[in-house]
Short mmCIF file of C-alpha atoms in Angstrom, two decimals:
data_model
loop_
_atom_site.label_atom_id
_atom_site.label_comp_id
_atom_site.label_asym_id
_atom_site.label_seq_id
_atom_site.Cartn_x
_atom_site.Cartn_y
_atom_site.Cartn_z
CA MET Y 567 144.55 108.28 115.08
CA LYS Y 568 143.22 110.54 112.33
CA GLY Y 569 140.93 109.04 109.71
CA SER Y 570 143.29 109.86 106.83
CA GLU Y 571 146.23 108.15 108.53
CA LEU Y 572 144.14 105.08 109.39
CA LEU Y 573 143.05 104.93 105.75
CA ARG Y 574 146.68 104.98 104.60
CA VAL Y 575 147.59 102.23 107.07
CA ILE Y 576 144.68 100.09 105.86
CA GLY Y 577 145.72 100.69 102.25
CA ALA Y 578 149.29 99.71 103.10
CA GLN Y 579 148.20 96.41 104.62
CA VAL Y 580 145.96 95.72 101.63
CA CYS Y 581 148.88 96.21 99.23
CA LEU Y 582 151.30 93.92 101.05
CA HIS Y 583 148.73 91.26 101.95
CA ALA Y 584 147.50 91.30 98.34
CA THR Y 585 151.01 90.40 97.23
CA MET Y 586 150.89 87.17 99.21
CA ALA Y 587 147.30 86.44 98.15
CA GLY Y 588 148.17 86.97 94.49
CA MET Y 589 151.31 84.85 94.74
CA ARG Y 590 149.31 82.13 96.47
CA LEU Y 591 147.14 81.94 93.36
CA ALA Y 592 149.78 82.43 90.68
CA THR Y 593 152.58 80.14 91.87
CA PRO Y 594 150.41 76.99 92.20
CA LEU Y 595 148.96 77.61 88.73
CA LEU Y 596 152.44 77.95 87.25
CA ALA Y 597 153.67 74.86 89.13
CA LEU Y 598 150.75 72.80 87.82
CA GLN Y 599 151.37 74.08 84.31
CA GLN Y 600 154.99 72.95 84.63
CA GLY Y 601 153.84 69.42 85.52
CA TYR Y 602 154.25 69.36 89.28
CA SER Y 603 151.91 67.12 91.26
CA ALA Y 604 149.05 68.17 93.50
CA ALA Y 605 151.12 67.06 96.50
CA ALA Y 606 153.95 69.38 95.50
CA VAL Y 607 151.48 72.22 95.08
CA GLY Y 608 150.08 71.47 98.54
CA VAL Y 609 153.55 71.83 100.03
CA LEU Y 610 154.00 75.09 98.14
CA ILE Y 611 150.76 76.52 99.52
CA ALA Y 612 151.65 75.41 103.06
CA LEU Y 613 154.91 77.37 102.87
CA PHE Y 614 152.98 80.65 102.77
CA ALA Y 615 151.81 80.00 106.36
CA LEU Y 616 154.88 78.18 107.66
CA THR Y 617 157.11 81.21 108.18
CA GLN Y 618 154.31 83.03 110.00
CA VAL Y 619 154.36 80.31 112.65
CA PHE Y 620 158.09 80.55 113.31
CA LEU Y 621 158.67 84.27 112.71
CA ALA Y 622 155.69 85.62 114.66
CA LEU Y 623 157.43 85.88 118.04
CA PRO Y 624 160.74 87.28 116.71
CA ALA Y 625 158.78 89.75 114.59
CA GLY Y 626 156.80 90.85 117.64
CA ARG Y 627 159.94 91.41 119.72
CA PHE Y 628 161.55 93.29 116.82
CA ALA Y 629 158.51 95.58 116.59
CA ASP Y 630 158.64 96.23 120.34
CA ARG Y 631 162.30 97.26 120.04
CA HIS Y 632 162.23 99.21 116.78
CA GLY Y 633 158.69 100.47 116.39
CA PHE Y 634 156.61 100.51 113.23
CA LYS Y 635 158.60 101.68 110.22
CA ARG Y 636 161.70 99.50 110.35
CA PRO Y 637 159.79 96.16 110.51
CA LEU Y 638 157.50 97.41 107.74
CA LEU Y 639 160.43 98.39 105.51
CA LEU Y 640 162.09 95.00 105.96
CA SER Y 641 158.78 93.28 105.17
CA VAL Y 642 158.37 95.36 102.02
CA ILE Y 643 161.88 94.41 100.89
CA ALA Y 644 161.26 90.70 101.61
CA ALA Y 645 157.92 90.62 99.77
CA SER Y 646 159.29 92.47 96.73
CA LEU Y 647 162.33 90.20 96.62
CA GLY Y 648 160.15 87.11 96.83
CA ALA Y 649 157.89 88.10 93.95
CA GLY Y 650 160.83 89.48 91.97
CA LEU Y 651 162.73 86.21 92.39
CA VAL Y 652 159.99 84.25 90.63
CA TRP Y 653 159.80 86.94 87.94
CA ALA Y 654 163.51 86.40 87.26
CA PHE Y 655 163.57 82.62 87.81
CA PRO Y 656 160.11 81.07 87.25
CA VAL Y 657 161.06 77.64 88.61
CA PHE Y 658 159.64 75.60 91.49
CA PRO Y 659 162.48 76.18 94.03
CA ALA Y 660 162.16 79.93 93.48
CA MET Y 661 158.41 79.67 94.04
CA CYS Y 662 159.03 77.95 97.38
CA VAL Y 663 161.44 80.69 98.48
CA ALA Y 664 158.94 83.32 97.35
CA ALA Y 665 156.20 81.64 99.39
CA LEU Y 666 158.38 81.75 102.51
CA LEU Y 667 159.37 85.40 101.93
CA THR Y 668 155.93 86.79 101.08
CA GLY Y 669 154.21 84.76 103.82
CA GLY Y 670 156.71 85.85 106.46
CA ALA Y 671 156.56 89.47 105.29
CA THR Y 672 152.77 89.46 105.56
CA GLY Y 673 152.84 88.09 109.11
CA ALA Y 674 155.46 90.62 110.24
CA THR Y 675 153.49 93.45 108.63
CA VAL Y 676 150.29 92.41 110.38
CA ILE Y 677 152.06 92.48 113.75
CA ALA Y 678 153.73 95.85 113.11
CA LEU Y 679 150.53 97.47 111.85
CA GLN Y 680 148.33 96.08 114.63
CA ARG Y 681 150.83 97.21 117.25
CA HIS Y 682 151.08 100.67 115.69
CA VAL Y 683 147.31 101.13 115.41
CA GLY Y 684 146.74 99.86 118.95
CA ARG Y 685 149.32 102.23 120.44
CA SER Y 686 147.89 105.16 118.49
CA ALA Y 687 144.43 104.69 120.01
CA THR Y 688 143.75 106.49 123.30
CA THR Y 689 140.48 104.98 124.56
CA PRO Y 690 138.84 101.52 124.58
CA THR Y 691 136.15 102.80 122.21
CA GLU Y 692 138.79 104.05 119.78
CA LEU Y 693 140.60 100.71 120.04
CA LYS Y 694 137.47 98.86 118.94
CA ARG Y 695 136.88 101.36 116.14
CA VAL Y 696 140.38 101.28 114.63
CA PHE Y 697 140.68 97.49 114.86
CA SER Y 698 137.28 97.10 113.22
CA TRP Y 699 138.45 99.16 110.27
CA LEU Y 700 141.87 97.49 110.14
CA ALA Y 701 140.28 94.04 110.08
CA ILE Y 702 138.68 94.90 106.73
CA ALA Y 703 142.11 95.01 105.06
CA PRO Y 704 142.71 91.22 104.81
CA ALA Y 705 139.26 90.68 103.29
CA VAL Y 706 139.91 93.36 100.67
CA ALA Y 707 143.42 92.03 100.00
CA ASN Y 708 142.17 88.46 99.58
CA PHE Y 709 139.95 89.77 96.80
CA VAL Y 710 142.34 92.27 95.18
CA GLY Y 711 145.41 90.00 95.07
CA PRO Y 712 143.88 86.93 93.39
CA PHE Y 713 141.67 89.07 91.12
CA LEU Y 714 144.63 91.12 89.87
CA ALA Y 715 146.84 88.04 89.50
CA GLY Y 716 144.16 86.12 87.60
CA LEU Y 717 143.43 89.07 85.34
CA LEU Y 718 147.10 89.47 84.42
CA ILE Y 719 147.65 85.74 83.90
CA ASP Y 720 144.70 85.59 81.50
CA HIS Y 721 145.26 88.83 79.58
CA ALA Y 722 148.79 90.23 80.00
CA GLY Y 723 150.60 87.78 77.70
CA ARG Y 724 150.50 86.87 74.04
CA ALA Y 725 148.16 84.06 75.04
CA ALA Y 726 146.31 83.25 78.23
CA ALA Y 727 148.60 81.82 80.94
CA ASP Y 728 151.77 81.92 78.87
CA MET Y 729 155.12 82.62 80.49
CA LEU Y 730 155.00 86.31 79.60
CA ALA Y 731 151.66 86.64 81.38
CA PHE Y 732 153.04 84.98 84.50
CA ARG Y 733 156.11 87.25 84.45
CA VAL Y 734 153.92 90.35 84.19
CA CYS Y 735 151.87 89.04 87.11
CA PHE Y 736 154.94 88.47 89.28
CA ALA Y 737 156.28 91.93 88.37
CA ALA Y 738 153.01 93.50 89.50
CA MET Y 739 153.11 91.53 92.75
CA ALA Y 740 156.67 92.81 93.34
CA LEU Y 741 155.50 96.42 92.93
CA LEU Y 742 152.57 96.23 95.36
CA PRO Y 743 154.79 96.18 98.50
CA ILE Y 744 156.53 99.35 97.30
CA LEU Y 745 153.12 101.01 97.13
CA CYS Y 746 152.58 99.78 100.70
CA TRP Y 747 155.70 101.62 101.86
CA LEU Y 748 154.75 104.82 100.03
CA MET Y 749 151.38 104.82 101.82
CA ALA Y 750 152.65 104.08 105.32
CA ARG Y 751 156.02 105.81 105.55
CA GLY Y 752 154.50 109.16 106.56
CA ALA Y 753 152.51 107.72 109.47
CA HIS Y 754 153.11 109.36 112.82
CA GLU Y 755 154.77 106.94 115.23
CA PRO Y 756 154.30 107.29 119.01
CA PRO Y 757 157.55 107.42 121.02
CA PRO Y 758 158.78 104.01 122.20
CA THR Y 759 157.78 102.86 125.66
CA PRO Y 760 160.97 102.59 127.76
CA PRO Y 761 161.42 99.51 129.95
CA LEU Y 762 160.70 99.92 133.64
CA PRO Y 763 163.77 100.71 135.78
CA GLY Y 764 165.30 97.52 137.13
CA ALA Y 765 163.11 95.32 134.95
CA VAL Y 766 164.51 91.87 134.30
CA PRO Y 767 164.60 90.42 130.76
CA THR Y 768 161.35 88.78 129.78
CA ARG Y 769 160.27 85.99 127.46
CA ALA Y 770 157.15 85.97 125.34
CA TRP Y 771 156.01 82.78 127.08
CA ASP Y 772 155.87 84.74 130.36
CA LEU Y 773 152.72 86.36 129.00
CA LEU Y 774 150.99 83.00 129.37
CA ARG Y 775 151.33 83.33 133.14
CA GLU Y 776 148.71 86.08 133.00
CA PRO Y 777 145.34 84.34 133.47
CA MET Y 778 143.42 86.87 131.38
CA PHE Y 779 145.86 86.63 128.48
CA ARG Y 780 145.57 82.82 128.52
CA ARG Y 781 141.80 83.11 128.56
CA LEU Y 782 141.79 85.57 125.65
CA LEU Y 783 144.15 83.37 123.63
CA PHE Y 784 141.90 80.35 124.26
CA VAL Y 785 138.78 82.26 123.22
CA ASN Y 786 140.51 83.49 120.07
CA TRP Y 787 141.58 79.92 119.28
CA LEU Y 788 137.98 78.71 119.61
CA GLN Y 789 136.76 81.33 117.14
CA SER Y 790 139.64 80.67 114.74
CA SER Y 791 138.96 76.92 114.83
CA SER Y 792 135.31 77.63 114.03
CA TRP Y 793 136.42 79.67 111.01
CA ASP Y 794 138.73 76.83 109.91
CA VAL Y 795 136.13 74.08 110.33
CA HIS Y 796 133.63 76.00 108.22
CA ALA Y 797 136.15 76.55 105.41
CA PHE Y 798 137.25 72.90 105.54
CA VAL Y 799 134.00 71.02 106.15
CA LEU Y 800 131.55 73.01 104.04
CA PRO Y 801 132.97 71.89 100.66
CA VAL Y 802 132.86 68.26 101.79
CA LEU Y 803 129.32 68.61 103.15
CA GLY Y 804 128.21 70.34 99.96
CA HIS Y 805 129.74 67.60 97.83
CA GLU Y 806 127.87 64.96 99.85
CA ARG Y 807 124.62 66.86 99.18
CA GLY Y 808 125.33 67.02 95.44
CA ILE Y 809 125.80 70.80 95.41
CA SER Y 810 127.89 72.13 92.52
CA ALA Y 811 131.36 73.62 93.02
CA SER Y 812 130.21 77.08 91.91
CA VAL Y 813 127.39 77.09 94.46
CA ILE Y 814 129.74 75.91 97.23
CA GLY Y 815 132.09 78.71 96.26
CA SER Y 816 129.20 81.17 96.42
CA ILE Y 817 128.31 79.99 99.93
CA LEU Y 818 131.90 80.49 101.08
CA GLY Y 819 131.93 83.87 99.33
CA ALA Y 820 128.78 84.90 101.18
CA PHE Y 821 130.54 84.03 104.45
CA ALA Y 822 133.54 86.22 103.54
CA ILE Y 823 131.33 89.15 102.49
CA ALA Y 824 129.34 88.93 105.73
CA ALA Y 825 132.57 88.91 107.77
CA ALA Y 826 133.72 92.06 105.98
CA VAL Y 827 130.34 93.81 106.28
CA ILE Y 828 130.10 93.31 110.04
CA ARG Y 829 133.54 94.87 110.42
CA ILE Y 830 132.28 97.96 108.60
CA VAL Y 831 129.31 98.16 110.97
CA LEU Y 832 131.29 97.52 114.17
CA PRO Y 833 132.77 101.05 114.50
CA ALA Y 834 129.23 102.42 114.75
CA ILE Y 835 128.39 100.17 117.72
CA ALA Y 836 131.81 100.24 119.39
CA SER Y 837 130.69 102.76 122.01
CA ARG Y 838 127.52 100.82 122.85
CA ALA Y 839 128.83 97.27 123.31
CA SER Y 840 131.74 95.88 125.29
CA GLU Y 841 134.27 93.52 123.78
CA ARG Y 842 133.16 90.73 126.09
CA SER Y 843 129.49 91.00 125.13
CA VAL Y 844 130.26 90.98 121.39
CA ILE Y 845 132.49 87.90 121.71
CA PHE Y 846 129.97 86.12 123.96
CA VAL Y 847 127.06 86.70 121.57
CA SER Y 848 129.26 85.59 118.68
CA THR Y 849 130.07 82.39 120.57
CA LEU Y 850 126.41 81.58 121.18
CA VAL Y 851 125.47 82.29 117.55
CA THR Y 852 128.36 80.09 116.34
CA VAL Y 853 127.18 77.19 118.52
CA GLY Y 854 123.63 77.52 117.19
CA VAL Y 855 124.75 77.62 113.55
CA PHE Y 856 127.00 74.58 113.97
CA LEU Y 857 124.17 72.57 115.53
CA VAL Y 858 121.83 73.37 112.63
CA TYR Y 859 124.25 73.29 109.68
CA PRO Y 860 124.41 69.50 109.07
CA LEU Y 861 120.60 69.28 109.12
CA LEU Y 862 120.00 71.81 106.34
CA PRO Y 863 118.65 70.26 103.13
CA SER Y 864 119.29 72.98 100.53
CA ALA Y 865 122.06 75.26 99.28
CA LEU Y 866 119.91 78.32 100.04
CA SER Y 867 119.48 77.44 103.70
CA MET Y 868 123.22 76.66 103.97
CA GLY Y 869 123.93 80.05 102.40
CA VAL Y 870 121.77 81.80 105.02
CA CYS Y 871 123.64 79.97 107.80
CA SER Y 872 126.95 80.89 106.18
CA VAL Y 873 126.02 84.59 106.23
CA VAL Y 874 124.94 84.42 109.89
CA LEU Y 875 128.19 82.66 110.80
CA GLY Y 876 130.17 85.27 108.85
CA PHE Y 877 128.53 88.05 110.86
CA ALA Y 878 129.29 86.23 114.13
CA LEU Y 879 132.91 85.27 113.50
CA GLY Y 880 133.78 88.45 111.62
CA ALA Y 881 132.98 90.53 114.70
CA VAL Y 882 135.41 88.69 116.95
CA GLN Y 883 138.91 89.68 115.79
CA PRO Y 884 138.54 93.46 116.33
CA MET Y 885 137.23 92.80 119.83
CA VAL Y 886 140.07 90.37 120.61
CA MET Y 887 142.67 92.87 119.38
CA SER Y 888 141.13 95.65 121.47
CA MET Y 889 141.20 93.50 124.62
CA LEU Y 890 144.72 92.26 123.94
CA HIS Y 891 146.03 95.83 123.87
CA GLN Y 892 144.28 96.59 127.15
CA ILE Y 893 145.46 93.55 129.13
CA THR Y 894 149.13 93.49 128.04
CA PRO Y 895 151.83 96.09 128.83
CA HIS Y 896 152.52 98.69 126.13
CA SER Y 897 156.15 97.62 125.93
CA ARG Y 898 155.13 94.02 125.10
CA HIS Y 899 152.32 94.50 122.60
CA GLY Y 900 154.47 93.15 119.78
CA GLU Y 901 155.29 89.98 121.70
CA ALA Y 902 151.62 89.45 122.57
CA LEU Y 903 150.57 89.94 118.95
CA GLY Y 904 153.30 87.56 117.79
CA LEU Y 905 152.24 84.89 120.26
CA ARG Y 906 148.63 85.23 119.12
CA LEU Y 907 149.56 85.02 115.44
CA MET Y 908 151.80 82.00 116.02
CA THR Y 909 149.01 80.18 117.87
CA ILE Y 910 146.40 80.90 115.20
CA ASN Y 911 148.65 79.89 112.29
CA ALA Y 912 149.79 76.71 114.00
CA SER Y 913 146.15 75.85 114.63
CA SER Y 914 145.29 76.52 110.98
CA VAL Y 915 147.96 74.04 109.92
CA ALA Y 916 146.94 71.31 112.40
CA MET Y 917 143.15 71.64 112.53
CA PRO Y 918 142.33 70.53 108.95
CA MET Y 919 144.19 67.26 109.54
CA LEU Y 920 142.26 66.73 112.77
CA PHE Y 921 138.96 67.59 111.12
CA GLY Y 922 139.67 65.17 108.28
CA SER Y 923 140.45 62.31 110.65
CA LEU Y 924 137.42 63.10 112.80
CA GLY Y 925 135.16 63.25 109.74
CA ALA Y 926 136.31 59.81 108.64
CA LEU Y 927 135.28 58.41 112.03
CA ILE Y 928 131.96 60.11 112.79
CA GLY Y 929 130.89 61.64 109.50
CA ILE Y 930 131.40 65.15 108.23
CA GLY Y 931 128.20 66.44 109.85
CA GLY Y 932 129.43 65.16 113.20
CA VAL Y 933 132.47 67.43 112.94
CA PHE Y 934 130.18 70.46 113.08
CA TRP Y 935 128.48 69.10 116.21
CA VAL Y 936 131.75 68.21 117.97
CA VAL Y 937 133.29 71.62 117.30
CA GLY Y 938 130.01 73.31 118.25
CA GLY Y 939 130.07 71.43 121.54
CA VAL Y 940 133.65 72.49 122.24
CA VAL Y 941 132.78 76.13 121.47
CA ALA Y 942 129.75 75.87 123.78
CA LEU Y 943 131.97 74.62 126.60
CA GLY Y 944 134.26 77.59 125.96
CA ALA Y 945 131.42 80.10 126.35
CA ARG Y 946 132.06 80.27 130.10
CA ALA Y 947 135.66 81.34 129.43
CA THR Y 948 134.35 84.02 127.09
CA TRP Y 949 132.08 85.51 129.75
CA GLY Y 950 135.00 85.62 132.17
CA LEU Y 951 137.00 88.03 129.98
CA LYS Y 952 137.80 91.33 131.69
CA VAL Y 953 140.05 94.29 130.96
CA ARG Y 954 142.08 96.28 133.42
CA GLU Y 955 140.54 99.41 134.79
CA GLU Y 956 143.88 100.90 135.64
CA GLY Y 957 146.73 101.83 133.32
CA HIS Y 958 149.38 99.39 132.21
#
């Protein structure tokens, strides 16, 4: 894949993902302003991830059948409709529908783009390179979307956070997906991979019969859970230590910046390190950080650990995506990506509840140690990862 085309694809994902990220900031603020409770706002925020759990597999199959552009166009339409609906009807039910539409569109776009980029790469080194660059897009979008939404809410109306300002914000969010389509529509699409002669119909769950795919999915779940536990437990741990909200936010921000920076560096080392070695080192570093984290006395030392953890966990996703495309058949990449996305999103919904219950029993510092122990036990599975030497 040429650099200019990859840049357009990354820009397209940033635009559509930023729509969801901006809506995820703006709709809760509007709901709170209209007098809805924190519980109602929690449900609203959960809806952004809910459709990604249930639509991931159908979206993957659809991408396998129809390629790149048709799923992307439908996602663009859904995201624009969702944001436009709240622009026209700024009421809570419309916000819930918008959350479902923009969340589902983002998940389907991720699958279509990852499948397209993976099929456009011709060597394992190129796979690692393109997925390293593509993984930067969500980090950029999670900054651009909320920043743009917040700026418009504060300054686009007659007064800060009035209804006109919110409407301008929602209109801007509805336009971003159109920009996504304009960037990506000219991308060259490889010809579809025809099914093998005499092949019987398959189900996505059949992929779980492949030992290496199960192992990769388990390793990816371990790393995703580590990401979730840090985001969930750090604010609680910081509060216990008397650290201010702004400093806790800065520590989390340092983690996000480190995760983005390592993905910029990864293309340069893609030809020198295998996927397995990068994931294995990341696993060991994660275990070490989790063992030390609860013992740290100051915000500065926690910030240093947060940066180290960001480097470790940020390096994993591009390597996982590269391996996934090498160990699954070309004709089923969409299904494999959908199954992965469904697993990760379902885990992100369930894990915070588990972490909260565990923290109440053994203390919030103990959660770090328990998860670190689980990740340590999973290191053996990480070292057992292998890719096929032969073609698919």
